[in-house]
Amino acid sequence: MVVLAASIVGKSGKVLVSRQFVDMSRIRIEGLLAAFPKLIGTGKQHTYVETENVRYVYQPIEALYLLLVTNKQSNILEDLDTLRLLSKLVPEYSYSLDEEGICKHAFELIFAFDEVISLGHKESVTVAQVKQYCEMESHEEKLHKLVMQSKINETKDVMKRKASEIDKSKIEKNRSDKGGFGPLTSMGSGRIENSFSDLSISSSGTGFGSGSGFGLSTDVDSFSTKPKGRPTASATAPPKGLGMKLGKSQKTNQFLESLKAEGEVILEDVQPKLGQSRTAAPPLTDPVTLTVEEKLNVALKRDGGVSNFDVQGTLSLQILNQEDAHIQVQVQTGDNQAISFKTHPNMNKELFANEYKLGLKDLNRPFPTGQASDAAGVCLLKWRMQSTDESMVPLTINCWPSSSGNETYVSIEYEASSMFDLRNVVISVPLPALREAPSVSQIDGEWRYDSRNSILEWSVLLIDNSNRSGSMEFVVPQADSSAFFPISVRFTATETFSDLKVTNIIPLKGGNIPKYAQRSQLITENYQVV
């Protein structure tokens, strides 16, 4: 396929935008475009016209025509595909599809056409990629502007210091003219001023204060007065507990402020406090703690059905003291027959199969113990469940994009199973590259737009019997329906598919039953609608 030119032409024949892709004379291109309005006629259903030398492939856009001029050997199917992609780009750059709007954004449209067609041949790109290529910023230009701004700020600082020095010299000259202090001034007013300040000279009668016969009260007060523009000693002294700072911290702060002004999100470095826990999990306080954790991996089809459903669970044991390590754990499993359990190699498999007790093969060997900060624990039991039954999915997502004019209306709804109460639910919907945040018209919960990654996050703190279903509606510029997939989901729950529970702790060497606690958690590891 060879595209000779791409143009936007008015119904009257006026050429609004034209881009030439091959080496042809300007007169030749203008002649071809001038002949186009006379060839299309009226009442024709097809969208191409062939002449002796070229083929016109066109598409009406309201009161305009989007036109491709190709040679007759070109593949018309590829021409129509290229024309279709260009027709999606025009509303992205010109919201008003009239002559005035097209002429206003002519350069942006020409740049977009260049990304789609190169040397007469179509490039393999999408609308989102074309917008990304056209909106790329120059890192060198941004860096140059920051360097220039830094130089301007440094020049201002130098001017302030010079003005402060001039004010200081004027004040010192006035002091030297008062008389009686000429020799002292010649010794260096700065040192005298600092010395008097350190000695707390004032008119209160302390130290070398007034009434001591020196008669220095008024003049000493004038020495202790700081000139304008110069910080006081307490202000210039570094605060206690702080180390040395680098000299370029001001430039770094200016760079960060510039990025913040452009809308970038800057994460400040926070130093960890002493004694702060390294993990988010609460510290262990009970002598024995058992943790049931299940990780959920789900891939749902956008049109309904399940392509992948996988649950992997573990039971971990944590013991604080050595005297509580000679134990066996009595558990109770749920009624889910699709779950297969597997014990640790050091565990007594027959004991678990017959009595649902978890104990070591060697009864004289204790379980490992750890400190309260050790969050790993010892894995006693693992299980796995796989299914294709959609009723087992705790949360289903339905996304319905529909285009109308230059906008795409997206309606998303969730339906939660009554098996679980879901907490901290976040539904992340990818969006095409946008200039502004989407317009959200209705939502059950809260939303946030991540402009850097072009993702709309829908958050619901808790899904229980009061809100098993919910919906959200938003509007974006016209986009393909595939741009809103895959949708990612995150949540947690305190219930699990296995419904595994610890019913008792059995001490093997007598004594009291140690106090124990059980934690259960279901988390999403990879949960998507593809």
Short mmCIF file of C-alpha atoms in Angstrom, two decimals, residues 88-329:
data_model
loop_
_atom_site.label_atom_id
_atom_site.label_comp_id
_atom_site.label_asym_id
_atom_site.label_seq_id
_atom_site.Cartn_x
_atom_site.Cartn_y
_atom_site.Cartn_z
CA LYS A 88 -10.45 7.82 15.46
CA LEU A 89 -7.55 10.25 15.81
CA VAL A 90 -9.36 13.31 14.46
CA PRO A 91 -11.82 13.63 17.43
CA GLU A 92 -8.92 13.09 19.85
CA TYR A 93 -7.26 16.33 18.74
CA SER A 94 -10.24 18.41 17.58
CA TYR A 95 -13.35 18.24 19.75
CA SER A 96 -15.18 20.54 17.32
CA LEU A 97 -15.51 18.78 13.96
CA ASP A 98 -16.03 21.88 11.86
CA GLU A 99 -13.72 23.95 9.68
CA GLU A 100 -12.75 26.30 12.51
CA GLY A 101 -11.91 23.49 14.95
CA ILE A 102 -9.91 21.52 12.35
CA CYS A 103 -7.89 24.56 11.28
CA LYS A 104 -7.17 25.40 14.92
CA HIS A 105 -5.60 21.97 15.55
CA ALA A 106 -4.11 21.46 12.08
CA PHE A 107 -0.54 20.98 13.27
CA GLU A 108 -1.52 18.41 15.92
CA LEU A 109 -3.46 16.45 13.29
CA ILE A 110 -0.52 16.53 10.85
CA PHE A 111 1.83 15.21 13.53
CA ALA A 112 -0.67 12.43 14.34
CA PHE A 113 -0.94 11.52 10.63
CA ASP A 114 2.86 11.28 10.49
CA GLU A 115 2.84 8.72 13.31
CA VAL A 116 0.29 6.56 11.45
CA ILE A 117 1.77 6.76 7.92
CA SER A 118 5.49 6.74 7.16
CA LEU A 119 6.77 7.12 3.58
CA GLY A 120 3.34 6.13 2.30
CA HIS A 121 3.04 2.93 4.37
CA LYS A 122 0.89 2.35 7.48
CA GLU A 123 2.64 1.89 10.80
CA SER A 124 1.45 -0.74 13.28
CA VAL A 125 0.23 1.63 16.01
CA THR A 126 -2.88 2.23 18.09
CA VAL A 127 -4.66 5.45 19.03
CA ALA A 128 -3.15 5.41 22.52
CA GLN A 129 0.36 4.93 21.14
CA VAL A 130 -0.03 7.79 18.67
CA LYS A 131 -1.17 10.13 21.45
CA GLN A 132 1.73 9.02 23.64
CA TYR A 133 4.28 9.62 20.85
CA CYS A 134 2.88 13.07 20.09
CA GLU A 135 2.77 14.16 23.74
CA MET A 136 6.34 13.14 24.64
CA GLU A 137 8.25 15.89 26.42
CA SER A 138 11.89 16.78 26.02
CA HIS A 139 13.91 15.86 29.07
CA GLU A 140 16.76 18.07 27.90
CA GLU A 141 14.45 21.08 27.62
CA LYS A 142 13.05 20.51 31.09
CA LEU A 143 16.56 20.13 32.52
CA HIS A 144 17.71 23.31 30.74
CA LYS A 145 14.82 25.27 32.24
CA LEU A 146 15.61 23.97 35.73
CA VAL A 147 19.27 24.95 35.35
CA MET A 148 18.32 28.44 34.18
CA GLN A 149 15.90 28.86 37.09
CA SER A 150 18.60 27.71 39.49
CA LYS A 151 21.00 30.33 38.12
CA ILE A 152 18.37 33.03 38.50
CA ASN A 153 17.76 32.03 42.12
CA GLU A 154 21.50 32.03 42.84
CA THR A 155 21.79 35.53 41.36
CA LYS A 156 18.96 36.73 43.59
CA ASP A 157 20.75 35.27 46.64
CA VAL A 158 23.96 37.08 45.69
CA MET A 159 22.06 40.36 45.35
CA LYS A 160 20.50 39.88 48.80
CA ARG A 161 23.93 39.23 50.35
CA LYS A 162 25.40 42.34 48.69
CA ALA A 163 22.51 44.46 49.94
CA SER A 164 22.98 43.04 53.44
CA GLU A 165 26.70 43.87 53.38
CA ILE A 166 25.96 47.44 52.27
CA ASP A 167 23.47 47.88 55.12
CA LYS A 168 26.00 46.46 57.56
CA SER A 169 28.76 48.84 56.44
CA LYS A 170 26.41 51.80 56.82
CA ILE A 171 25.46 50.80 60.36
CA GLU A 172 29.10 50.29 61.38
CA LYS A 173 30.02 53.69 59.94
CA ASN A 174 27.28 55.34 62.01
CA ARG A 175 28.54 53.61 65.16
CA SER A 176 32.12 54.77 64.60
CA ASP A 177 30.89 58.39 64.38
CA LYS A 178 29.38 58.28 67.93
CA GLY A 179 32.76 58.82 69.63
CA GLY A 180 34.48 56.95 72.49
CA PHE A 181 34.55 53.72 70.57
CA GLY A 182 36.97 54.44 67.78
CA PRO A 183 39.74 52.08 68.98
CA LEU A 184 37.22 49.36 69.72
CA THR A 185 35.70 49.61 66.27
CA SER A 186 39.09 49.31 64.65
CA MET A 187 39.53 45.93 66.33
CA GLY A 188 36.65 44.49 64.31
CA SER A 189 33.03 45.30 65.00
CA GLY A 190 31.93 41.78 64.16
CA ARG A 191 33.99 40.20 66.97
CA ILE A 192 32.96 42.83 69.52
CA GLU A 193 29.33 42.41 68.57
CA ASN A 194 29.46 38.65 68.99
CA SER A 195 31.34 38.92 72.28
CA PHE A 196 28.87 41.36 73.73
CA SER A 197 25.99 39.19 72.63
CA ASP A 198 27.54 36.13 74.29
CA LEU A 199 27.99 38.08 77.53
CA SER A 200 24.31 39.13 77.45
CA ILE A 201 25.06 42.85 77.75
CA SER A 202 21.85 44.73 78.39
CA SER A 203 20.45 47.56 80.46
CA SER A 204 19.14 45.21 83.15
CA GLY A 205 22.11 45.69 85.47
CA THR A 206 23.59 42.18 85.10
CA GLY A 207 27.12 41.34 84.04
CA PHE A 208 28.59 44.50 82.57
CA GLY A 209 25.19 46.20 82.73
CA SER A 210 24.40 49.81 83.52
CA GLY A 211 25.32 51.23 86.92
CA SER A 212 28.76 49.62 86.92
CA GLY A 213 30.48 52.90 86.11
CA PHE A 214 31.32 52.06 82.50
CA GLY A 215 28.44 53.99 81.03
CA LEU A 216 28.07 51.41 78.25
CA SER A 217 24.39 50.74 78.59
CA THR A 218 23.03 52.65 75.63
CA ASP A 219 25.94 52.05 73.31
CA VAL A 220 26.22 48.37 74.09
CA ASP A 221 22.54 47.96 73.27
CA SER A 222 23.28 49.51 69.92
CA PHE A 223 26.10 46.99 69.39
CA SER A 224 23.83 44.04 70.22
CA THR A 225 21.22 45.22 67.73
CA LYS A 226 21.48 43.14 64.57
CA PRO A 227 21.53 44.89 61.17
CA LYS A 228 18.61 44.31 58.81
CA GLY A 229 18.84 41.35 56.49
CA ARG A 230 21.17 39.42 58.77
CA PRO A 231 19.80 36.46 60.75
CA THR A 232 20.29 36.28 64.48
CA ALA A 233 22.78 33.94 66.09
CA SER A 234 20.02 31.63 67.31
CA ALA A 235 18.57 31.47 63.80
CA THR A 236 21.90 30.67 62.14
CA ALA A 237 22.95 28.08 64.70
CA PRO A 238 22.21 24.54 63.53
CA PRO A 239 19.55 22.69 65.54
CA LYS A 240 20.73 20.05 67.94
CA GLY A 241 20.80 16.49 66.71
CA LEU A 242 21.16 17.34 63.01
CA GLY A 243 24.23 16.39 61.05
CA MET A 244 26.00 18.22 58.29
CA LYS A 245 23.87 19.15 55.26
CA LEU A 246 25.13 19.16 51.69
CA GLY A 247 25.53 22.50 49.98
CA LYS A 248 23.30 21.59 46.98
CA SER A 249 20.20 20.80 49.01
CA GLN A 250 18.63 24.07 47.86
CA LYS A 251 19.00 23.08 44.20
CA THR A 252 17.55 19.66 44.92
CA ASN A 253 14.55 21.21 46.66
CA GLN A 254 14.03 23.57 43.72
CA PHE A 255 14.06 20.59 41.34
CA LEU A 256 11.47 18.75 43.45
CA GLU A 257 9.29 21.85 43.71
CA SER A 258 9.41 22.24 39.93
CA LEU A 259 8.26 18.64 39.48
CA LYS A 260 5.47 19.17 42.01
CA ALA A 261 4.33 22.26 40.11
CA GLU A 262 4.00 20.12 36.97
CA GLY A 263 1.67 17.73 38.75
CA GLU A 264 4.16 14.98 39.60
CA VAL A 265 3.66 13.09 42.86
CA ILE A 266 6.86 13.25 44.95
CA LEU A 267 7.30 10.69 47.70
CA GLU A 268 9.35 12.20 50.51
CA ASP A 269 12.01 10.05 52.15
CA VAL A 270 10.95 9.19 55.67
CA GLN A 271 13.57 7.93 58.09
CA PRO A 272 12.35 4.96 60.14
CA LYS A 273 12.02 5.57 63.84
CA LEU A 274 14.00 3.59 66.35
CA GLY A 275 12.19 0.55 67.54
CA GLN A 276 9.71 0.66 64.68
CA SER A 277 8.57 -2.76 63.51
CA ARG A 278 9.89 -3.91 60.15
CA THR A 279 6.62 -5.57 59.18
CA ALA A 280 3.05 -4.41 59.15
CA ALA A 281 1.85 -7.52 60.99
CA PRO A 282 1.06 -6.98 64.68
CA PRO A 283 3.63 -8.47 67.09
CA LEU A 284 2.90 -11.85 68.61
CA THR A 285 1.70 -11.75 72.20
CA ASP A 286 0.30 -15.26 72.69
CA PRO A 287 2.64 -18.18 73.42
CA VAL A 288 1.31 -20.06 70.35
CA THR A 289 -0.06 -18.46 67.21
CA LEU A 290 -1.46 -20.28 64.18
CA THR A 291 -2.00 -18.38 60.92
CA VAL A 292 -4.29 -19.56 58.13
CA GLU A 293 -3.57 -17.73 54.88
CA GLU A 294 -5.04 -18.31 51.43
CA LYS A 295 -3.86 -16.62 48.23
CA LEU A 296 -6.37 -16.25 45.43
CA ASN A 297 -5.49 -16.24 41.72
CA VAL A 298 -8.45 -15.62 39.40
CA ALA A 299 -8.79 -14.73 35.71
CA LEU A 300 -12.36 -13.86 34.68
CA LYS A 301 -13.48 -13.47 31.07
CA ARG A 302 -14.94 -10.08 30.18
CA ASP A 303 -17.95 -11.76 28.54
CA GLY A 304 -18.57 -14.11 31.46
CA GLY A 305 -16.99 -17.33 32.66
CA VAL A 306 -13.79 -18.31 34.46
CA SER A 307 -10.54 -19.05 32.66
CA ASN A 308 -8.49 -19.61 35.84
CA PHE A 309 -9.39 -20.10 39.51
CA ASP A 310 -6.69 -21.21 41.91
CA VAL A 311 -6.54 -21.05 45.72
CA GLN A 312 -3.33 -21.88 47.59
CA GLY A 313 -3.39 -21.99 51.38
CA THR A 314 -0.97 -22.54 54.25
CA LEU A 315 -1.19 -23.12 58.01
CA SER A 316 1.80 -21.67 59.88
CA LEU A 317 2.81 -22.16 63.51
CA GLN A 318 4.72 -19.67 65.66
CA ILE A 319 5.86 -20.49 69.20
CA LEU A 320 7.53 -17.97 71.49
CA ASN A 321 8.85 -20.15 74.34
CA GLN A 322 10.76 -23.43 74.27
CA GLU A 323 8.64 -24.99 77.03
CA ASP A 324 5.55 -24.78 74.77
CA ALA A 325 7.19 -26.46 71.77
CA HIS A 326 6.24 -30.11 72.55
CA ILE A 327 2.67 -29.97 71.27
CA GLN A 328 0.23 -31.31 68.70
CA VAL A 329 -2.38 -29.20 66.91
#
